[in-house]
GROMACS .gro file of C-alpha atoms in nm:
model
  431
    1MET     CA    1   1.198  -1.791   3.386
    2PHE     CA    2   0.999  -1.537   3.195
    3GLU     CA    3   0.967  -1.327   3.507
    4LYS     CA    4   1.336  -1.286   3.544
    5TYR     CA    5   1.435  -1.257   3.185
    6PHE     CA    6   1.178  -1.008   3.087
    7SER     CA    7   1.158  -0.843   3.428
    8LEU     CA    8   0.777  -0.856   3.431
    9LYS     CA    9   0.722  -0.700   3.769
   10GLY     CA   10   0.965  -0.431   3.716
   11HIS     CA   11   0.746  -0.333   3.415
   12GLY     CA   12   0.431  -0.357   3.624
   13SER     CA   13   0.318  -0.656   3.423
   14SER     CA   14   0.255  -1.032   3.450
   15ALA     CA   15   0.287  -1.341   3.236
   16ARG     CA   16  -0.093  -1.345   3.204
   17THR     CA   17  -0.114  -0.995   3.093
   18GLU     CA   18   0.165  -1.034   2.839
   19VAL     CA   19   0.004  -1.340   2.692
   20PHE     CA   20  -0.329  -1.155   2.649
   21ALA     CA   21  -0.138  -0.860   2.498
   22GLY     CA   22   0.032  -1.104   2.251
   23ILE     CA   23  -0.289  -1.259   2.150
   24THR     CA   24  -0.451  -0.913   2.106
   25THR     CA   25  -0.170  -0.796   1.882
   26PHE     CA   26  -0.179  -1.113   1.690
   27LEU     CA   27  -0.548  -1.097   1.620
   28THR     CA   28  -0.523  -0.744   1.499
   29MET     CA   29  -0.244  -0.805   1.256
   30VAL     CA   30  -0.284  -1.162   1.149
   31TYR     CA   31  -0.475  -1.025   0.832
   32ILE     CA   32  -0.122  -0.975   0.689
   33VAL     CA   33  -0.086  -1.357   0.613
   34ILE     CA   34  -0.390  -1.323   0.395
   35VAL     CA   35  -0.353  -0.973   0.244
   36ASN     CA   36   0.023  -0.982   0.170
   37PRO     CA   37   0.012  -1.309  -0.044
   38ALA     CA   38  -0.296  -1.171  -0.225
   39ILE     CA   39  -0.104  -0.852  -0.316
   40LEU     CA   40   0.219  -1.009  -0.423
   41SER     CA   41   0.055  -1.292  -0.604
   42SER     CA   42  -0.123  -1.044  -0.824
   43VAL     CA   43   0.206  -0.980  -1.002
   44GLY     CA   44   0.305  -1.348  -1.034
   45VAL     CA   45   0.469  -1.443  -0.708
   46PRO     CA   46   0.328  -1.782  -0.592
   47PHE     CA   47   0.052  -1.735  -0.326
   48GLU     CA   48   0.173  -2.027  -0.106
   49GLN     CA   49   0.532  -1.909  -0.108
   50VAL     CA   50   0.440  -1.550  -0.006
   51PHE     CA   51   0.230  -1.702   0.270
   52MET     CA   52   0.527  -1.894   0.412
   53ALA     CA   53   0.756  -1.599   0.361
   54THR     CA   54   0.523  -1.364   0.545
   55VAL     CA   55   0.510  -1.609   0.839
   56ILE     CA   56   0.885  -1.662   0.838
   57SER     CA   57   0.952  -1.281   0.837
   58VAL     CA   58   0.711  -1.224   1.126
   59ILE     CA   59   0.869  -1.500   1.331
   60ILE     CA   60   1.238  -1.396   1.274
   61GLY     CA   61   1.179  -1.023   1.316
   62THR     CA   62   0.945  -1.043   1.614
   63LEU     CA   63   1.160  -1.307   1.796
   64ILE     CA   64   1.458  -1.072   1.771
   65MET     CA   65   1.239  -0.785   1.896
   66GLY     CA   66   1.110  -1.000   2.182
   67PHE     CA   67   1.418  -1.185   2.305
   68PHE     CA   68   1.693  -0.921   2.236
   69ALA     CA   69   1.534  -0.574   2.235
   70LYS     CA   70   1.271  -0.699   2.475
   71LEU     CA   71   0.993  -0.465   2.340
   72PRO     CA   72   0.628  -0.544   2.280
   73ILE     CA   73   0.655  -0.471   1.910
   74ALA     CA   74   0.575  -0.710   1.621
   75ILE     CA   75   0.743  -0.712   1.290
   76ALA     CA   76   0.578  -0.817   0.967
   77PRO     CA   77   0.588  -0.730   0.582
   78GLY     CA   78   0.463  -0.368   0.562
   79MET     CA   79   0.142  -0.265   0.409
   80GLY     CA   80   0.215  -0.007   0.144
   81LEU     CA   81   0.553  -0.154   0.088
   82ASN     CA   82   0.400  -0.460  -0.065
   83ALA     CA   83   0.173  -0.245  -0.282
   84TYR     CA   84   0.475  -0.047  -0.393
   85PHE     CA   85   0.653  -0.375  -0.470
   86ALA     CA   86   0.356  -0.481  -0.693
   87SER     CA   87   0.341  -0.135  -0.861
   88VAL     CA   88   0.725  -0.166  -0.953
   89VAL     CA   89   0.673  -0.510  -1.107
   90GLY     CA   90   0.363  -0.402  -1.285
   91ALA     CA   91   0.441  -0.056  -1.398
   92GLN     CA   92   0.807  -0.130  -1.517
   93GLY     CA   93   0.761  -0.475  -1.655
   94LEU     CA   94   1.029  -0.627  -1.437
   95SER     CA   95   1.035  -0.982  -1.312
   96TYR     CA   96   0.960  -1.014  -0.938
   97GLN     CA   97   1.297  -1.184  -0.889
   98ILE     CA   98   1.474  -0.862  -0.980
   99VAL     CA   99   1.256  -0.657  -0.755
  100PHE     CA  100   1.316  -0.898  -0.468
  101GLY     CA  101   1.684  -0.828  -0.547
  102THR     CA  102   1.618  -0.458  -0.464
  103VAL     CA  103   1.447  -0.562  -0.137
  104PHE     CA  104   1.755  -0.781  -0.050
  105ILE     CA  105   2.005  -0.490  -0.110
  106ALA     CA  106   1.782  -0.246   0.081
  107GLY     CA  107   1.775  -0.500   0.361
  108LEU     CA  108   2.149  -0.527   0.373
  109LEU     CA  109   2.179  -0.146   0.382
  110PHE     CA  110   1.920  -0.150   0.662
  111ILE     CA  111   2.131  -0.389   0.860
  112VAL     CA  112   2.443  -0.167   0.816
  113LEU     CA  113   2.245   0.139   0.939
  114SER     CA  114   2.099  -0.057   1.231
  115VAL     CA  115   2.433  -0.165   1.371
  116THR     CA  116   2.562   0.180   1.378
  117LYS     CA  117   2.431   0.463   1.582
  118PHE     CA  118   2.268   0.634   1.280
  119ARG     CA  119   1.905   0.524   1.345
  120GLU     CA  120   1.939   0.588   1.721
  121THR     CA  121   2.078   0.934   1.639
  122ILE     CA  122   1.766   0.998   1.438
  123ILE     CA  123   1.544   0.915   1.730
  124ILE     CA  124   1.729   1.168   1.946
  125ALA     CA  125   1.728   1.430   1.671
  126ILE     CA  126   1.359   1.425   1.619
  127PRO     CA  127   1.200   1.716   1.820
  128PRO     CA  128   0.922   1.625   2.069
  129SER     CA  129   0.649   1.798   1.861
  130LEU     CA  130   0.718   1.568   1.575
  131LYS     CA  131   0.741   1.258   1.794
  132TYR     CA  132   0.398   1.336   1.959
  133GLY     CA  133   0.258   1.429   1.609
  134ILE     CA  134   0.380   1.100   1.477
  135THR     CA  135   0.213   0.911   1.769
  136SER     CA  136  -0.116   1.097   1.739
  137GLY     CA  137  -0.112   1.071   1.354
  138ILE     CA  138  -0.080   0.699   1.371
  139GLY     CA  139  -0.351   0.685   1.627
  140LEU     CA  140  -0.584   0.861   1.386
  141PHE     CA  141  -0.468   0.651   1.098
  142ILE     CA  142  -0.547   0.320   1.271
  143ALA     CA  143  -0.871   0.456   1.409
  144PHE     CA  144  -0.974   0.550   1.059
  145LEU     CA  145  -0.884   0.206   0.939
  146GLY     CA  146  -1.112   0.058   1.196
  147LEU     CA  147  -1.392   0.282   1.100
  148ASN     CA  148  -1.353   0.220   0.731
  149HIS     CA  149  -1.297  -0.164   0.759
  150SER     CA  150  -1.610  -0.192   0.977
  151GLY     CA  151  -1.819   0.009   0.724
  152ILE     CA  152  -1.898   0.278   0.975
  153VAL     CA  153  -1.720   0.525   0.744
  154VAL     CA  154  -1.723   0.477   0.369
  155ALA     CA  155  -1.596   0.643   0.047
  156ASN     CA  156  -1.822   0.898  -0.111
  157GLU     CA  157  -1.768   1.070  -0.450
  158SER     CA  158  -1.922   1.402  -0.333
  159THR     CA  159  -1.774   1.441   0.010
  160LEU     CA  160  -1.484   1.193  -0.013
  161ILE     CA  161  -1.606   1.016   0.295
  162SER     CA  162  -1.943   0.970   0.464
  163LEU     CA  163  -2.132   0.770   0.720
  164GLY     CA  164  -2.193   0.403   0.599
  165ASP     CA  165  -2.499   0.195   0.604
  166LEU     CA  166  -2.555   0.130   0.965
  167HIS     CA  167  -2.813  -0.139   0.882
  168GLU     CA  168  -2.533  -0.366   0.715
  169GLN     CA  169  -2.483  -0.662   0.933
  170GLY     CA  170  -2.109  -0.635   0.946
  171THR     CA  171  -2.131  -0.270   1.061
  172VAL     CA  172  -2.384  -0.357   1.314
  173LEU     CA  173  -2.155  -0.632   1.442
  174ALA     CA  174  -1.858  -0.383   1.467
  175ILE     CA  175  -2.075  -0.125   1.649
  176VAL     CA  176  -2.189  -0.394   1.892
  177GLY     CA  177  -1.839  -0.510   1.939
  178LEU     CA  178  -1.725  -0.159   2.001
  179PHE     CA  179  -1.971  -0.094   2.277
  180ILE     CA  180  -1.906  -0.420   2.437
  181THR     CA  181  -1.533  -0.356   2.443
  182LEU     CA  182  -1.586  -0.005   2.580
  183ILE     CA  183  -1.808  -0.142   2.855
  184LEU     CA  184  -1.533  -0.396   2.942
  185MET     CA  185  -1.277  -0.122   2.956
  186ALA     CA  186  -1.503   0.100   3.167
  187ARG     CA  187  -1.528  -0.190   3.409
  188ASN     CA  188  -1.138  -0.225   3.405
  189VAL     CA  189  -1.154  -0.578   3.289
  190LYS     CA  190  -0.807  -0.718   3.226
  191GLY     CA  191  -0.759  -0.816   2.862
  192ALA     CA  192  -1.078  -0.618   2.772
  193LEU     CA  193  -0.964  -0.561   2.413
  194PHE     CA  194  -0.902  -0.951   2.362
  195PHE     CA  195  -1.221  -1.043   2.528
  196GLY     CA  196  -1.413  -0.785   2.329
  197MET     CA  197  -1.288  -0.945   2.015
  198LEU     CA  198  -1.367  -1.292   2.138
  199ILE     CA  199  -1.726  -1.201   2.222
  200THR     CA  200  -1.760  -1.017   1.894
  201ALA     CA  201  -1.639  -1.333   1.710
  202VAL     CA  202  -1.894  -1.548   1.885
  203ILE     CA  203  -2.174  -1.308   1.806
  204GLY     CA  204  -2.047  -1.285   1.439
  205TYR     CA  205  -2.064  -1.674   1.430
  206PHE     CA  206  -2.428  -1.688   1.544
  207MET     CA  207  -2.510  -1.404   1.303
  208GLY     CA  208  -2.380  -1.624   1.015
  209LEU     CA  209  -2.094  -1.364   0.938
  210LEU     CA  210  -1.808  -1.582   1.070
  211LYS     CA  211  -1.805  -1.895   0.869
  212PHE     CA  212  -1.577  -2.199   0.850
  213ASN     CA  213  -1.560  -2.441   0.565
  214GLY     CA  214  -1.521  -2.743   0.787
  215GLN     CA  215  -1.143  -2.754   0.762
  216ILE     CA  216  -0.956  -2.623   1.061
  217VAL     CA  217  -0.602  -2.767   1.024
  218SER     CA  218  -0.392  -2.797   0.707
  219ALA     CA  219  -0.032  -2.875   0.639
  220PRO     CA  220   0.171  -2.554   0.561
  221PRO     CA  221   0.346  -2.525   0.217
  222ALA     CA  222   0.719  -2.600   0.210
  223PRO     CA  223   0.920  -2.275   0.224
  224VAL     CA  224   1.152  -2.225  -0.075
  225PHE     CA  225   1.444  -1.984  -0.133
  226PHE     CA  226   1.367  -1.762  -0.437
  227ASP     CA  227   1.627  -1.729  -0.696
  228ILE     CA  228   1.654  -1.347  -0.659
  229ASP     CA  229   1.819  -1.158  -0.947
  230ILE     CA  230   2.069  -0.905  -0.785
  231SER     CA  231   2.252  -0.845  -1.111
  232GLY     CA  232   1.919  -0.729  -1.263
  233VAL     CA  233   1.908  -0.451  -1.009
  234PHE     CA  234   2.227  -0.302  -1.144
  235SER     CA  235   2.159  -0.376  -1.514
  236HIS     CA  236   1.824  -0.188  -1.487
  237SER     CA  237   1.966   0.085  -1.257
  238LEU     CA  238   1.707   0.033  -0.998
  239TYR     CA  239   1.884   0.252  -0.739
  240ALA     CA  240   1.574   0.463  -0.683
  241VAL     CA  241   1.373   0.162  -0.604
  242VAL     CA  242   1.630   0.051  -0.356
  243PHE     CA  243   1.639   0.396  -0.200
  244ALA     CA  244   1.257   0.412  -0.186
  245PHE     CA  245   1.235   0.073  -0.011
  246LEU     CA  246   1.513   0.175   0.224
  247LEU     CA  247   1.369   0.524   0.303
  248VAL     CA  248   1.002   0.424   0.350
  249THR     CA  249   1.093   0.121   0.566
  250LEU     CA  250   1.336   0.325   0.779
  251PHE     CA  251   1.081   0.593   0.864
  252ASP     CA  252   0.772   0.372   0.870
  253THR     CA  253   0.926   0.140   1.130
  254THR     CA  254   1.109   0.423   1.320
  255GLY     CA  255   0.791   0.626   1.351
  256THR     CA  256   0.599   0.317   1.469
  257MET     CA  257   0.857   0.225   1.724
  258ILE     CA  258   0.847   0.581   1.864
  259ALA     CA  259   0.469   0.571   1.883
  260VAL     CA  260   0.444   0.224   2.043
  261THR     CA  261   0.734   0.274   2.303
  262GLU     CA  262   0.589   0.619   2.384
  263GLN     CA  263   0.257   0.478   2.436
  264ALA     CA  264   0.397   0.196   2.654
  265GLY     CA  265   0.595   0.456   2.866
  266LEU     CA  266   0.914   0.279   2.770
  267MET     CA  267   1.082   0.575   2.603
  268LYS     CA  268   1.362   0.703   2.821
  269ASN     CA  269   1.514   1.049   2.776
  270GLY     CA  270   1.390   1.047   2.421
  271LYS     CA  271   1.549   0.713   2.353
  272ILE     CA  272   1.423   0.356   2.267
  273PRO     CA  273   1.571   0.104   2.506
  274LYS     CA  274   1.798  -0.147   2.328
  275ALA     CA  275   1.753   0.052   2.014
  276LYS     CA  276   2.010  -0.130   1.802
  277MET     CA  277   1.845  -0.465   1.860
  278ALA     CA  278   1.510  -0.325   1.800
  279PHE     CA  279   1.634  -0.180   1.465
  280LEU     CA  280   1.803  -0.494   1.371
  281ALA     CA  281   1.473  -0.690   1.400
  282ASP     CA  282   1.307  -0.539   1.095
  283ALA     CA  283   1.635  -0.516   0.908
  284VAL     CA  284   1.703  -0.889   0.939
  285ALA     CA  285   1.334  -0.974   0.873
  286THR     CA  286   1.344  -0.761   0.552
  287THR     CA  287   1.662  -0.936   0.429
  288VAL     CA  288   1.549  -1.291   0.512
  289GLY     CA  289   1.202  -1.229   0.387
  290SER     CA  290   1.333  -1.129   0.041
  291LEU     CA  291   1.511  -1.461   0.004
  292PHE     CA  292   1.187  -1.644   0.082
  293GLY     CA  293   0.965  -1.418  -0.127
  294THR     CA  294   0.811  -1.121   0.046
  295SER     CA  295   0.830  -0.733   0.050
  296PRO     CA  296   1.008  -0.529   0.323
  297SER     CA  297   0.920  -0.573   0.686
  298SER     CA  298   0.856  -0.305   0.947
  299ALA     CA  299   0.728  -0.262   1.294
  300TYR     CA  300   0.354  -0.282   1.300
  301VAL     CA  301   0.124  -0.004   1.427
  302GLU     CA  302  -0.116  -0.289   1.548
  303SER     CA  303   0.143  -0.353   1.818
  304SER     CA  304  -0.022  -0.060   1.990
  305THR     CA  305  -0.326  -0.285   2.054
  306GLY     CA  306  -0.109  -0.521   2.254
  307VAL     CA  307   0.037  -0.229   2.449
  308ALA     CA  308  -0.317  -0.110   2.515
  309ALA     CA  309  -0.401  -0.454   2.650
  310GLY     CA  310  -0.109  -0.427   2.896
  311GLY     CA  311   0.197  -0.546   2.703
  312ARG     CA  312   0.507  -0.388   2.823
  313THR     CA  313   0.793  -0.639   2.754
  314GLY     CA  314   0.935  -0.864   2.494
  315LEU     CA  315   0.714  -1.162   2.609
  316THR     CA  316   0.430  -0.998   2.415
  317SER     CA  317   0.634  -1.025   2.105
  318VAL     CA  318   0.743  -1.387   2.176
  319VAL     CA  319   0.368  -1.478   2.212
  320VAL     CA  320   0.295  -1.303   1.876
  321ALA     CA  321   0.578  -1.500   1.703
  322ALA     CA  322   0.455  -1.829   1.853
  323LEU     CA  323   0.100  -1.762   1.735
  324PHE     CA  324   0.220  -1.681   1.387
  325ALA     CA  325   0.420  -2.003   1.388
  326LEU     CA  326   0.095  -2.190   1.480
  327SER     CA  327  -0.094  -2.000   1.214
  328MET     CA  328   0.096  -2.194   0.940
  329PHE     CA  329  -0.121  -2.495   1.043
  330PHE     CA  330  -0.449  -2.305   1.099
  331SER     CA  331  -0.482  -2.105   0.778
  332PRO     CA  332  -0.849  -2.193   0.722
  333VAL     CA  333  -0.952  -2.064   1.064
  334ILE     CA  334  -0.737  -1.756   1.038
  335SER     CA  335  -0.863  -1.681   0.692
  336ALA     CA  336  -1.218  -1.681   0.831
  337ILE     CA  337  -1.137  -1.455   1.121
  338SER     CA  338  -0.934  -1.208   0.921
  339SER     CA  339  -1.192  -1.189   0.658
  340LEU     CA  340  -1.440  -1.037   0.902
  341PRO     CA  341  -1.301  -0.688   0.996
  342ALA     CA  342  -1.584  -0.627   1.243
  343ILE     CA  343  -1.388  -0.838   1.484
  344THR     CA  344  -1.068  -0.634   1.510
  345ALA     CA  345  -1.209  -0.281   1.402
  346PRO     CA  346  -1.339  -0.185   1.758
  347VAL     CA  347  -0.985  -0.240   1.891
  348LEU     CA  348  -0.832  -0.022   1.631
  349ILE     CA  349  -1.080   0.257   1.704
  350ILE     CA  350  -1.019   0.238   2.074
  351VAL     CA  351  -0.641   0.222   2.044
  352GLY     CA  352  -0.651   0.533   1.820
  353CYS     CA  353  -0.806   0.726   2.127
  354PHE     CA  354  -0.536   0.606   2.349
  355MET     CA  355  -0.264   0.736   2.116
  356MET     CA  356  -0.402   1.090   2.131
  357GLU     CA  357  -0.243   1.143   2.475
  358GLY     CA  358   0.067   1.303   2.333
  359LEU     CA  359  -0.132   1.600   2.191
  360ALA     CA  360  -0.132   1.750   2.537
  361ARG     CA  361   0.243   1.763   2.535
  362ILE     CA  362   0.272   1.970   2.214
  363ASN     CA  363   0.333   2.345   2.258
  364TRP     CA  364   0.031   2.473   2.067
  365ARG     CA  365   0.124   2.833   2.148
  366GLU     CA  366   0.443   2.809   1.946
  367PHE     CA  367   0.315   2.792   1.586
  368ASP     CA  368   0.648   2.671   1.444
  369GLU     CA  369   0.628   2.369   1.680
  370ALA     CA  370   0.245   2.328   1.643
  371PHE     CA  371   0.196   2.336   1.271
  372PRO     CA  372   0.443   2.047   1.178
  373ALA     CA  373   0.277   1.824   1.436
  374PHE     CA  374  -0.065   1.932   1.305
  375ILE     CA  375   0.025   1.857   0.950
  376ILE     CA  376   0.153   1.505   1.042
  377ILE     CA  377  -0.167   1.426   1.224
  378LEU     CA  378  -0.373   1.561   0.939
  379THR     CA  379  -0.193   1.383   0.650
  380MET     CA  380  -0.141   1.042   0.792
  381PRO     CA  381  -0.514   0.934   0.792
  382LEU     CA  382  -0.602   1.143   0.480
  383THR     CA  383  -0.320   0.993   0.264
  384SER     CA  384  -0.351   0.645   0.425
  385SER     CA  385   0.029   0.662   0.455
  386ILE     CA  386   0.242   0.691   0.776
  387SER     CA  387   0.558   0.764   0.570
  388THR     CA  388   0.386   1.055   0.393
  389GLY     CA  389   0.286   1.207   0.718
  390ILE     CA  390   0.639   1.185   0.852
  391ALA     CA  391   0.783   1.318   0.525
  392ILE     CA  392   0.561   1.629   0.535
  393GLY     CA  393   0.648   1.684   0.907
  394PHE     CA  394   1.014   1.664   0.842
  395ILE     CA  395   0.990   1.908   0.547
  396THR     CA  396   0.775   2.173   0.719
  397TYR     CA  397   0.950   2.165   1.060
  398PRO     CA  398   1.296   2.300   0.942
  399LEU     CA  399   1.121   2.548   0.704
  400MET     CA  400   0.912   2.692   0.983
  401LYS     CA  401   1.221   2.723   1.216
  402ILE     CA  402   1.419   2.893   0.944
  403PHE     CA  403   1.150   3.152   0.885
  404SER     CA  404   1.092   3.194   1.259
  405GLY     CA  405   1.457   3.291   1.301
  406LYS     CA  406   1.528   2.975   1.505
  407ALA     CA  407   1.733   2.774   1.241
  408SER     CA  408   2.001   2.698   1.496
  409GLN     CA  409   1.753   2.503   1.714
  410VAL     CA  410   1.721   2.232   1.442
  411HIS     CA  411   1.944   1.936   1.449
  412PRO     CA  412   2.147   1.903   1.120
  413LEU     CA  413   1.996   1.562   1.052
  414ILE     CA  414   1.640   1.719   1.038
  415TYR     CA  415   1.764   1.957   0.764
  416PHE     CA  416   1.922   1.651   0.576
  417PHE     CA  417   1.616   1.438   0.585
  418GLY     CA  418   1.388   1.724   0.501
  419VAL     CA  419   1.578   1.765   0.179
  420ILE     CA  420   1.582   1.375   0.116
  421PHE     CA  421   1.211   1.354   0.185
  422LEU     CA  422   1.137   1.642  -0.052
  423LEU     CA  423   1.341   1.477  -0.327
  424GLN     CA  424   1.175   1.146  -0.257
  425MET     CA  425   0.819   1.300  -0.286
  426ILE     CA  426   0.896   1.478  -0.606
  427PHE     CA  427   1.088   1.218  -0.802
  428PHE     CA  428   0.976   0.871  -0.672
  429PRO     CA  429   0.686   0.879  -0.451
  430THR     CA  430   0.582   0.534  -0.333
  431HIS     CA  431   0.195   0.596  -0.381
   0.00000   0.00000   0.00000
């Protein structure tokens, strides 16, 4: 059944590979069911409700992506977007019900954009140098996350960042896990990333770093619809907040989809296959998620770990959704694993390397093509923001072309979004 529906052989894959890929993606992004509730509960949203809303958003968005778009991309509440949500509630003194109203409206607008050709047109309009810059920038971004989460690289007041304490147990475990995974990959072991994490988890358990409190299964909290306050959005004139949610979600998820489909070799003539359904996945997840109590959803860069493990079809996404559904009952175990970054950090570092492939396709001899790609690659990891890197790329690319006398080569949409991004960064930045 799966073979025919997802055309596994046609994509050079198998059910076993897709399952391993789904498990790999799940393990690298399952932290969201812990981190997202922690961030939103800090401004008063009930932790249990955010937990369930997070899982529901993942299941809905990722199943749409799997069954209808048939892409190996997972959807979940976006990191950065949840922090922005909390900052709006905290800084402006608004109730979280009103801010959920802004998310709901942004989600509806997102759906409208997704059923039209607007988002697909954006993909076509983006020049290759920006596409490859986005892919490579995200690669460096997630590799840096892996280095930072593992303690290999740490903050330093004098030099901003520096080498961490390599005698720290968690850092030692991450380094051991990294070399184990590299060895498995060098030996062309199928599912090397997954098995690397599994072996690392076992070692972590015997080192006393991976701990369980004795409870493995627990009943999930009952999901509840929040009484979102849409009228408050208009009475407080929160149009800029709606626009910020819409803009950041649009380009975060579009950039990620470009990166992951490009990495998987699924991009055809500069287009994402079944683009409308792919775009609907995060739009619907955002809208439904706001009703249950979570911030906007987007495509997850961690999906690249599943692609690196061999995932090429929507079956990978279906497996991810199924595992998140099971996660509702295994929150104690998930909490323990996700609290030990050394298990997933090696995968993020290795996948970052995979995503550098596009650098070879950038025309580095043409400065007006090279610099916008370079600035994207540079700013994504340094600002810890995919959307910021994309914004700066969209601003610099048309400017470089104008002053190079090649203004006619730029698609009108690139000019439009260059202006929009510039206004967004000046008047309502999300960080």
